[in-house]
Every structure is written in C-alpha cells, then in structure tokens.
PDB file of C-alpha atoms and ligand atoms in Angstrom:
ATOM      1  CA  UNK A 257     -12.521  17.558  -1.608  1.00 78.00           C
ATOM      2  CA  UNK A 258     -12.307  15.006   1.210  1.00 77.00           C
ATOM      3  CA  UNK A 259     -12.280  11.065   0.631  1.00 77.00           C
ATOM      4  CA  UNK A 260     -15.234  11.040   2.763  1.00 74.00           C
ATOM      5  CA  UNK A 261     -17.715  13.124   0.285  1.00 86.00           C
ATOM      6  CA  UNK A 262     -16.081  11.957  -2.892  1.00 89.00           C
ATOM      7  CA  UNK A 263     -16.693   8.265  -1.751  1.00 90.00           C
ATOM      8  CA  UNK A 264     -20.356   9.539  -0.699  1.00 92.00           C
ATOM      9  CA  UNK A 265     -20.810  10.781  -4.156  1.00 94.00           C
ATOM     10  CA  UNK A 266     -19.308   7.318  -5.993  1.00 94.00           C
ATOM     11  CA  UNK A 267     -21.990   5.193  -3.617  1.00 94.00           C
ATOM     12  CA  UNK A 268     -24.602   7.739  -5.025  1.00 94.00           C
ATOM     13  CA  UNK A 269     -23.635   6.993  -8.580  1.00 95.00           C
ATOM     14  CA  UNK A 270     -22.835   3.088  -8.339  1.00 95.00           C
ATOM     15  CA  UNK A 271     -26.345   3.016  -6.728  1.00 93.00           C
ATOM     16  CA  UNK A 272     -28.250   4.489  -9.329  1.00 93.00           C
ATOM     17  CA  UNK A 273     -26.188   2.760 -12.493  1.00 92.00           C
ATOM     18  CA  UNK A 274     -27.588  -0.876 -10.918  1.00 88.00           C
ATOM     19  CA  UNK A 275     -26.769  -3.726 -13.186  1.00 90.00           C
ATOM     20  CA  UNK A 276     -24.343  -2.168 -16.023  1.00 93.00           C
ATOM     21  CA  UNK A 277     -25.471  -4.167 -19.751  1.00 93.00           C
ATOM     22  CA  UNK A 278     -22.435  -6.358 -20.193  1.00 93.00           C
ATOM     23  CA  UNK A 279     -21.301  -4.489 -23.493  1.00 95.00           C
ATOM     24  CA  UNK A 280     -20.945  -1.334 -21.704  1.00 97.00           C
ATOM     25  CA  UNK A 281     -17.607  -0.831 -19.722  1.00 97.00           C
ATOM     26  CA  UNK A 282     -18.110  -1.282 -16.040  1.00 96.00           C
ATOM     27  CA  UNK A 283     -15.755   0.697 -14.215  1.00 96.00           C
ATOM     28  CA  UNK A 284     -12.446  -0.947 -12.859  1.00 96.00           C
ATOM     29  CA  UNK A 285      -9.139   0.087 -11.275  1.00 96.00           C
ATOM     30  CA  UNK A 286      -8.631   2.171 -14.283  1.00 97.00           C
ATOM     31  CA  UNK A 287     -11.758   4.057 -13.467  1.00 97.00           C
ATOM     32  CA  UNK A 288     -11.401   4.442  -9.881  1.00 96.00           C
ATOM     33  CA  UNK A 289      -7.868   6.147 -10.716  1.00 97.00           C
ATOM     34  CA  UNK A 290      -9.138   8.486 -12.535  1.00 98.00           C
ATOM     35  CA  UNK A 291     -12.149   9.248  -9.843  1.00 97.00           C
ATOM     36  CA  UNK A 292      -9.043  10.156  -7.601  1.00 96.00           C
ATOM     37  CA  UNK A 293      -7.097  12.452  -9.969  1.00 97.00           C
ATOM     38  CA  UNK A 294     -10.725  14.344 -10.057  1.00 97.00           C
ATOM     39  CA  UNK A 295     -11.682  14.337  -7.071  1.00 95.00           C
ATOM     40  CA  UNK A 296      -8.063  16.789  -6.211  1.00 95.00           C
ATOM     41  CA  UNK A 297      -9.501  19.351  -9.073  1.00 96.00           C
ATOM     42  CA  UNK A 298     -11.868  21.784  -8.629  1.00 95.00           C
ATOM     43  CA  UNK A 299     -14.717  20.975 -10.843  1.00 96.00           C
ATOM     44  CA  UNK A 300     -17.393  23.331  -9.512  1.00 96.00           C
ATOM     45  CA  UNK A 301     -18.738  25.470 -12.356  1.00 97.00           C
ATOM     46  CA  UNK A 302     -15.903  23.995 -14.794  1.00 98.00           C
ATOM     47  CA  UNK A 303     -16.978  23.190 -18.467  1.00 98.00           C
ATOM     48  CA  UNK A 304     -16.495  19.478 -19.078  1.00 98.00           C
ATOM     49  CA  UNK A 305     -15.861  16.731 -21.979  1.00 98.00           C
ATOM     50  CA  UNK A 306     -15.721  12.733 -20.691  1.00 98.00           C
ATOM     51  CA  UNK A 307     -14.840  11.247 -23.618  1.00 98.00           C
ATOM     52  CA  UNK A 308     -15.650   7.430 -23.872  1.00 98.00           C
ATOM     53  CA  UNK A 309     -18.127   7.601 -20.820  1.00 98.00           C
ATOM     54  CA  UNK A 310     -19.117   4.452 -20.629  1.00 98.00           C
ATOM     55  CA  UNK A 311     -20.925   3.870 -17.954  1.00 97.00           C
ATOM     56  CA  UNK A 312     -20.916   7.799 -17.375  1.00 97.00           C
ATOM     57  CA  UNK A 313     -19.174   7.269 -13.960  1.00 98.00           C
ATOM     58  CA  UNK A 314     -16.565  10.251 -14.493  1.00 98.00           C
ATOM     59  CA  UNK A 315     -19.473  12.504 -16.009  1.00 98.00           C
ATOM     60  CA  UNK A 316     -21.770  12.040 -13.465  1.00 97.00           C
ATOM     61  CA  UNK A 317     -19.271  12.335 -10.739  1.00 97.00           C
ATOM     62  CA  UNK A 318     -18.005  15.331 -12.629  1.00 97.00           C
ATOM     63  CA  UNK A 319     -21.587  16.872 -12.588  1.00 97.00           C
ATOM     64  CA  UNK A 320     -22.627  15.728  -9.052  1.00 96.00           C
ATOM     65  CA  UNK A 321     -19.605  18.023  -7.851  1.00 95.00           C
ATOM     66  CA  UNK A 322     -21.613  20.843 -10.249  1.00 95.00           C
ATOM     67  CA  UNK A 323     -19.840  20.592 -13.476  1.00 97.00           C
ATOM     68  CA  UNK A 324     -21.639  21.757 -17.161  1.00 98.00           C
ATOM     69  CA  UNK A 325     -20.580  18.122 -18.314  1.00 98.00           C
ATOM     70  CA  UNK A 326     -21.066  16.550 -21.638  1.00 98.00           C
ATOM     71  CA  UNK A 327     -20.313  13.016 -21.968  1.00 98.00           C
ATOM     72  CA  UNK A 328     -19.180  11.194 -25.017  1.00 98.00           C
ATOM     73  CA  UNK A 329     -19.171   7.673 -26.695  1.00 98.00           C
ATOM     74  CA  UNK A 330     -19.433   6.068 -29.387  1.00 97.00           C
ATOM     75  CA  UNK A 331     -21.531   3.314 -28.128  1.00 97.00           C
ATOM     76  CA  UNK A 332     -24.950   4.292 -28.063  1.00 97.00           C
ATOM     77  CA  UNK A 333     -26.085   1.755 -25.406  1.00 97.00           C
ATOM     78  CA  UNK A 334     -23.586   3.756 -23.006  1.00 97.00           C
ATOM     79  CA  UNK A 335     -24.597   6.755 -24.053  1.00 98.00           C
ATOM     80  CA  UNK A 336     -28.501   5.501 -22.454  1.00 97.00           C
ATOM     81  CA  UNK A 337     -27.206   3.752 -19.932  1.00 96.00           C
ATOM     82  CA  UNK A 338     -25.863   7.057 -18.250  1.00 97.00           C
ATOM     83  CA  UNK A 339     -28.768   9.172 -19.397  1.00 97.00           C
ATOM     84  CA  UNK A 340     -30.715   6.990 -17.063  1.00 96.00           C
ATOM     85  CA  UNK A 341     -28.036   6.614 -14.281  1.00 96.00           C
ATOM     86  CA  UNK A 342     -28.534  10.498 -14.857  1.00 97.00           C
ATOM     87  CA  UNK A 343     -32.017  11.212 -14.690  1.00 96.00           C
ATOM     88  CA  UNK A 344     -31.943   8.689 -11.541  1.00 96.00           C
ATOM     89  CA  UNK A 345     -29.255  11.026  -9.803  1.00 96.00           C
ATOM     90  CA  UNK A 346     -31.322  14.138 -10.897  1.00 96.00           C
ATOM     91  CA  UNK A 347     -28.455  15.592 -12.533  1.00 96.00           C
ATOM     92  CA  UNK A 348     -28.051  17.088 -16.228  1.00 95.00           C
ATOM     93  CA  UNK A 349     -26.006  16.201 -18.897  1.00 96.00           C
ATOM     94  CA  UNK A 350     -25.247  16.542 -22.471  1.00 98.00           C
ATOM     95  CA  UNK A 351     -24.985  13.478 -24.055  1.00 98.00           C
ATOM     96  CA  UNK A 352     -23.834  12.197 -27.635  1.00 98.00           C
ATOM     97  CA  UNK A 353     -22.628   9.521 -29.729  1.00 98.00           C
ATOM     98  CA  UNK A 354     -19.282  10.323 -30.697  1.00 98.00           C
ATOM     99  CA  UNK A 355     -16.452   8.457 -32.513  1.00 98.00           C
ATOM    100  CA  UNK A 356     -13.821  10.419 -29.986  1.00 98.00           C
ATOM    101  CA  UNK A 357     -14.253  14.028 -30.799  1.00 98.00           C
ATOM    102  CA  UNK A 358     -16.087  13.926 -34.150  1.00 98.00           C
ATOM    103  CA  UNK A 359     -19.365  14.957 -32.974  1.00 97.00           C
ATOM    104  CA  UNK A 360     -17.838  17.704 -30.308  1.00 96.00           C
ATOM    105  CA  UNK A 361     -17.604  21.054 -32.155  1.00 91.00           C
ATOM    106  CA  UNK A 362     -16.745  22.835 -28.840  1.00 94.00           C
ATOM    107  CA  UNK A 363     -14.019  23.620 -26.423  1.00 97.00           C
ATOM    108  CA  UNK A 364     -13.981  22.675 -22.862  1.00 98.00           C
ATOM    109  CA  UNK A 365     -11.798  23.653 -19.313  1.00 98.00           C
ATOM    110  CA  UNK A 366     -11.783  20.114 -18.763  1.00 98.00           C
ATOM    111  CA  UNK A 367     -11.680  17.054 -20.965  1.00 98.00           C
ATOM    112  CA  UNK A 368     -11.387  13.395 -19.587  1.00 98.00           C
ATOM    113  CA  UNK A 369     -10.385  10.412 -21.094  1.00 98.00           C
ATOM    114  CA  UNK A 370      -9.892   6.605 -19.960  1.00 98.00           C
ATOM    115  CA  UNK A 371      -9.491   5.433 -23.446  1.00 97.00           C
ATOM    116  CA  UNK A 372      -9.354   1.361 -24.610  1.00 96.00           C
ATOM    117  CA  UNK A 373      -6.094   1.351 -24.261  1.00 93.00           C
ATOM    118  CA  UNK A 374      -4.688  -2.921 -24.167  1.00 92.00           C
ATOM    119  CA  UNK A 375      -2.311  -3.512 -26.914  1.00 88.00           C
ATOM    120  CA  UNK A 376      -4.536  -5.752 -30.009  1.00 92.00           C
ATOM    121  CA  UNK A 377      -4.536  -6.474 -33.177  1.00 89.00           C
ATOM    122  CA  UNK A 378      -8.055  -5.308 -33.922  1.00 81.00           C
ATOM    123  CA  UNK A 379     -11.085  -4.171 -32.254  1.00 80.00           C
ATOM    124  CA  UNK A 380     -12.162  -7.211 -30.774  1.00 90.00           C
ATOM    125  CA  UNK A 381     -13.908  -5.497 -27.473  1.00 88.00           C
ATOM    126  CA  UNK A 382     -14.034  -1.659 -28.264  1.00 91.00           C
ATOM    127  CA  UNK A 383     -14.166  -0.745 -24.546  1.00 94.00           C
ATOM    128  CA  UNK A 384     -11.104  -2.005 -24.091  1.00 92.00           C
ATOM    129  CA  UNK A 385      -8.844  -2.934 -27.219  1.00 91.00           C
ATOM    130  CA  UNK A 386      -6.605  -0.136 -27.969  1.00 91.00           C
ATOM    131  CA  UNK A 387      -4.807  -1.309 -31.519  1.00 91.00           C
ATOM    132  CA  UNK A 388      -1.022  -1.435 -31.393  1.00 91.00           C
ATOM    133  CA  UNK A 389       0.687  -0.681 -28.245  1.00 93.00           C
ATOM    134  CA  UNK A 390      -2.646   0.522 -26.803  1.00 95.00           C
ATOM    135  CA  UNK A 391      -2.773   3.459 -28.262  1.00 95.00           C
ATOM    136  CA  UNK A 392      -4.689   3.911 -31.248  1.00 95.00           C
ATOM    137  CA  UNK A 393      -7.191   6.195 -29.606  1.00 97.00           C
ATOM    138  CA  UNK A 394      -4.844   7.717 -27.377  1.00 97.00           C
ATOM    139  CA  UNK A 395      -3.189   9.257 -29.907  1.00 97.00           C
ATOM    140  CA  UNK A 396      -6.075  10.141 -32.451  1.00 97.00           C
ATOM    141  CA  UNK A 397      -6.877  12.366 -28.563  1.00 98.00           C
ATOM    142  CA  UNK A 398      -3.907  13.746 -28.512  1.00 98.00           C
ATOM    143  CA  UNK A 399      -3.927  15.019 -32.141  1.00 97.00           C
ATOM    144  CA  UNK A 400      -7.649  16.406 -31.732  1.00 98.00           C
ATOM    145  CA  UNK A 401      -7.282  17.874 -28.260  1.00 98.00           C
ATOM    146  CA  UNK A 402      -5.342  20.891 -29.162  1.00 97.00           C
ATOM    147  CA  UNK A 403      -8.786  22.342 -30.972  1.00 96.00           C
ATOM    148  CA  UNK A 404     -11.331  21.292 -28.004  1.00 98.00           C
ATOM    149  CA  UNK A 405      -9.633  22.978 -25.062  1.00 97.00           C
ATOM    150  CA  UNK A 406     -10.468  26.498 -23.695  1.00 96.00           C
ATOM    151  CA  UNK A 407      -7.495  28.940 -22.891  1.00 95.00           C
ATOM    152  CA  UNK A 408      -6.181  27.544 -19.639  1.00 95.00           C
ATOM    153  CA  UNK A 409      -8.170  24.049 -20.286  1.00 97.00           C
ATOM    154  CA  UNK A 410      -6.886  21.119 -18.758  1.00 97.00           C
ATOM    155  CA  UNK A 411      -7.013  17.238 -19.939  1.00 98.00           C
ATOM    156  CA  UNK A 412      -6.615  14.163 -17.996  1.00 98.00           C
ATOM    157  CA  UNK A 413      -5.742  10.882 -19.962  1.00 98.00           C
ATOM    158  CA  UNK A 414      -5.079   7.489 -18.119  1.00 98.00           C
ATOM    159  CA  UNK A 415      -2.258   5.688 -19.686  1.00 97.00           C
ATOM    160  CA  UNK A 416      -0.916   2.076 -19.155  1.00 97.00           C
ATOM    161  CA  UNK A 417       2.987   1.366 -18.773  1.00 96.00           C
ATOM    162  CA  UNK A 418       1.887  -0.803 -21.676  1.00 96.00           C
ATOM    163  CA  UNK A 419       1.559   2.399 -23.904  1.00 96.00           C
ATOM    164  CA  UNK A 420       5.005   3.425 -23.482  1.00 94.00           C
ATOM    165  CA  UNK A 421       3.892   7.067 -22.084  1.00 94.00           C
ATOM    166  CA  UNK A 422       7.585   8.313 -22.097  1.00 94.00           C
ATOM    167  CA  UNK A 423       7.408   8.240 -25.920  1.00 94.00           C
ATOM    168  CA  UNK A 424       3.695   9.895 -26.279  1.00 94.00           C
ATOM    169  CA  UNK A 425       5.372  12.646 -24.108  1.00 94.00           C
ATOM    170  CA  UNK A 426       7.981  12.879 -26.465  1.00 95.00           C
ATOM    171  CA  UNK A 427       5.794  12.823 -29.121  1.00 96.00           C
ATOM    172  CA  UNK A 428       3.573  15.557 -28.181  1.00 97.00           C
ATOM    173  CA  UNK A 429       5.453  17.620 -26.903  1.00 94.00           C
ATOM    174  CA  UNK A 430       3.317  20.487 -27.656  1.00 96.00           C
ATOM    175  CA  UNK A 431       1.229  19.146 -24.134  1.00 97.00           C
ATOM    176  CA  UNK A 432       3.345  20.363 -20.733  1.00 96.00           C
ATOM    177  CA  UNK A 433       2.373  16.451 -18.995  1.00 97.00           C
ATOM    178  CA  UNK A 434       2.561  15.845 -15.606  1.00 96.00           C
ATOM    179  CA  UNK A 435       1.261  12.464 -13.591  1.00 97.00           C
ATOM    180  CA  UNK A 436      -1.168  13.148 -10.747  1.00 97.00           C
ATOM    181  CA  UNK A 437      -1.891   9.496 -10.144  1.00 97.00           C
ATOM    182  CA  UNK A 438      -0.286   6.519 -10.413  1.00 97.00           C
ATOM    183  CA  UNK A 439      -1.393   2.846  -9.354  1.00 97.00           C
ATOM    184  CA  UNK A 440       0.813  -0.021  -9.855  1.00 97.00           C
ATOM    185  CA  UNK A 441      -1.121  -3.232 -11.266  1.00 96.00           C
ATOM    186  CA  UNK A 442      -0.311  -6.628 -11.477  1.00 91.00           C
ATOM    187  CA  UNK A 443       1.200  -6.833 -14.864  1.00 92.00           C
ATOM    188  CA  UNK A 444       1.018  -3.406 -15.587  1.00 96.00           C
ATOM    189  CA  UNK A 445       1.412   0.070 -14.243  1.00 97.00           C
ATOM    190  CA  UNK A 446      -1.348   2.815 -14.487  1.00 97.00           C
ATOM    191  CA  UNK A 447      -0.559   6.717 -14.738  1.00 98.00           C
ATOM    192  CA  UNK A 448      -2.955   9.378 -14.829  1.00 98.00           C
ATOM    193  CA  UNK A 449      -1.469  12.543 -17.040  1.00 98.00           C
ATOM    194  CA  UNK A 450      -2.828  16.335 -16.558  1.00 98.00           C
ATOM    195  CA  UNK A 451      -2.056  17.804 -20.026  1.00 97.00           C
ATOM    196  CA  UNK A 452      -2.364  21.416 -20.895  1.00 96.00           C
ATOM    197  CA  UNK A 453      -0.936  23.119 -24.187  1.00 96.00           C
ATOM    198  CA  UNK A 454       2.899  24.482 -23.979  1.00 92.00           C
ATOM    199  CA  UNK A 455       2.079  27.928 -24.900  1.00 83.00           C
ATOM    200  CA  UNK A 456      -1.245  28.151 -22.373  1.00 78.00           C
ATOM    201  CA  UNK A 457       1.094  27.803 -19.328  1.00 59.00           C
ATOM    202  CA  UNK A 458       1.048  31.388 -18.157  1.00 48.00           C
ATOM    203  CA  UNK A 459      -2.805  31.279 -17.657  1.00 46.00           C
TER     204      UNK A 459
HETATM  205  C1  SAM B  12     -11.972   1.901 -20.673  1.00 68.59           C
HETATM  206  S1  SAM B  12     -13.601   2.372 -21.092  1.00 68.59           S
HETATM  207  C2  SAM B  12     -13.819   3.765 -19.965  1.00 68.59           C
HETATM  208  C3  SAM B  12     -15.261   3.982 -19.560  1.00 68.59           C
HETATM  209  C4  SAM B  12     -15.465   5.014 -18.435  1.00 68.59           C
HETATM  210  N1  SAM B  12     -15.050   6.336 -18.846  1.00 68.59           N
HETATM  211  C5  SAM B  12     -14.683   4.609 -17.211  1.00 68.59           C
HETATM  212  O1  SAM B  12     -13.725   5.310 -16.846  1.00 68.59           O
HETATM  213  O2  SAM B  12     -15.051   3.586 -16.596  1.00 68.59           O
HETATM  214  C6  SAM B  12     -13.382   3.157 -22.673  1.00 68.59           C
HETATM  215  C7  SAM B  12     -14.651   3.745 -23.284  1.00 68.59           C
HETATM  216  O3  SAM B  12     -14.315   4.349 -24.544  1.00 68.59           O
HETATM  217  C8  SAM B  12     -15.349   4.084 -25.474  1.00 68.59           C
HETATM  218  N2  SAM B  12     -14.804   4.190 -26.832  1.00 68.59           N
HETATM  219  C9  SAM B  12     -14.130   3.253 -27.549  1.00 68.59           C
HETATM  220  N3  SAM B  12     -13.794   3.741 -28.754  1.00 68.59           N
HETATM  221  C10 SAM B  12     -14.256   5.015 -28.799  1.00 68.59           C
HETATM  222  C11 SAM B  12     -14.225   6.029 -29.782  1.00 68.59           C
HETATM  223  N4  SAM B  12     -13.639   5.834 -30.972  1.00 68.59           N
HETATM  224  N5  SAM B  12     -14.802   7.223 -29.501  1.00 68.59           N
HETATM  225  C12 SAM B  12     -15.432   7.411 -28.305  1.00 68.59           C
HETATM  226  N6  SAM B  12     -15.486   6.493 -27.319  1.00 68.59           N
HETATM  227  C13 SAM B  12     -14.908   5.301 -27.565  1.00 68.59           C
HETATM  228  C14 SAM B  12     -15.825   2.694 -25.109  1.00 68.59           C
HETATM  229  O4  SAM B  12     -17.135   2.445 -25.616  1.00 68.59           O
HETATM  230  C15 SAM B  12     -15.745   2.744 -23.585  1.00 68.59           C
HETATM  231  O5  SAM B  12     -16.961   3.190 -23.046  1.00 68.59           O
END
C-alpha cells in the first residue's frame, strides 16, 4: 500500500482513540515500526491475532485495511479503550483479555506482537517491563506461537537490540526469521522480525 493511504488510515485511528488513559500504552516509535512492517503485507481478508493491543492501534489498522482481527491484552482497560476507538471507526473486532495466548484457542495467518520488552527486574509498568533482558514475554510468544499459526501463517515480533535477537534466533530455530524493519534509536536499536515455522516454508 502507499505511504499516502496508510498515513490516511493512522490519522483515522489516532483521531478516534482521543486522549489514551495513562495506564494504557500509547503508541511510540516502537509502534509506528511495526505500522510500517504492516503496511508492506497484504492484510486484506487475512485472519489476524494483535497480541498486547494496547491501544488497539495495530488491530484497528489491521482491520481498517479489511482484516478478521482479534485483538488481545491482558489489561482490560485496553481491551475498552479499543472497543471504543473501534466502534468510533465503525470497524469490528474480536476482543479479549488475555495473559498472551491463554485465552486464544485458535490459529491465525497473521499474529502481531510489540511485546514489553525493557530489561527489569519485575513488573513495575506491564506495558513496558519485559523481565530479564526484555524478554520474558517474548519468549513465553515464541514457545506458544508454534500452536496459534495457520499453515503458511506469518508472525511479526518487534525486538530491541537490548533483547539480544541473535540469540532468540538461535534459540528458536524452529522459526525461519527475517527483519523487515529496522529503526535505530537513541540508546537502542529496534528490529521488526517476520517469523514463520521451518517446515511451513514451501507454502
Ligand atoms: C509495548 S505495548 C504495545 C501496545 C500496542 N500493540 C502498540 O504497538 O502500541 C505492550 C502491550 O502488551 C500488553 N501486555 C503486557 N503483558 C501482557 C501479557 N502477559 N499478555 C498480553 N498482553 C500483555 C500491555 O498491556 C501492552 O498493551
């Protein structure tokens, strides 16, 4: 899709969401990263998962582009925040409270995740604190994905240089990972991976 429409769509969206509640995550560099992986997939009639939606930006621009999108968190106040960013936009979605994929019994073509992922010692701020390394949930994702994706499904997980993502791609190397974005931040650098399962590849 052109810059032009998917920036049309994102003023749509950041229109209707208005004022975000200060415990939901408002979206940031992080965010906007992953709105440009997206926006080079074709979404149109795709099955979706946004895991930790948040403010339901990636859902909503997901199901603007005409995407069957469910969107996930565990926070419930995000999970009404975007149902009335939703009804605002006049799109559907299916929407849950889920601790990543524990209340997700199906599979999906696409499944999206900006996960908390800052190196911490707890959960101080669980939009953002990711346990050691950062990657806490990212890897509790990783380990779950395998059972949520379609044949020929596709997942796309923003990762931090903080995270170490050479080692998770050593790690699971069950996933076929390749970056499709990348965005170089002041004290860190951001990657956004397209996974899809080693022995899906010929699909
Ligand atoms: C960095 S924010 C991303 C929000 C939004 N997707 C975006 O891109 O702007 C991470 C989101 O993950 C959610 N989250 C944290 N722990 C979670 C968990 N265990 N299961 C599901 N979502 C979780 C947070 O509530 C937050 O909305």
């Amino acid at each position: 899709m052109t810059i032009q429409s998917s920036n049309e769509i994102l003023r749509k969206i950041l229109a209707a969401m208005g004022s975000i509640p200060p415990q939901v995550y408002a979206p940031g560099d992080d965010t906007f990263l992953m709105v440009d992986a997206i926006a080079t997939l074709s979404v149109e009639g795709k099955n979706v998962l946004d895991v930790g939606t948040g403010s339901g930006i990636l859902g909503l621009y997901c199901a603007l582009r005409c995407a069957d999108v469910t969107g996930a968190d565990i926070d419930e106040l995000a999970i009404r925040h975007t149902a009335d960013a939703a009804r605002l936009l006049g799109v559907e979605l299916k929407l849950l409270v889920s601790d990543v994929f524990s209340n997700i019994p199906s599979q999906f073509d696409l499944v999206l995740f900006n996960p908390p992922y800052l190196p911490s010692e707890g959960t101080h701020d669980g939009t953002v604190d990711g346990g050691p390394r950062g990657r806490g949930l990212i890897i509790r994702f990783l380990e779950e994905l395998p059972g949520h994706l379609r044949k020929g499904g596709i997942a796309i997980l923003l990762v931090s240089s903080l995270n170490s993502p050479d080692t998770l791609r050593d790690s699971y190397n069950n996933f076929e990972f390749s970056t499709i974005a990348k965005r170089a931040l002041f004290f860190e650098q951001l990657e956004v991976l397209r996974l899809c399962l080693r022995n899906d590849l010929s699909i």
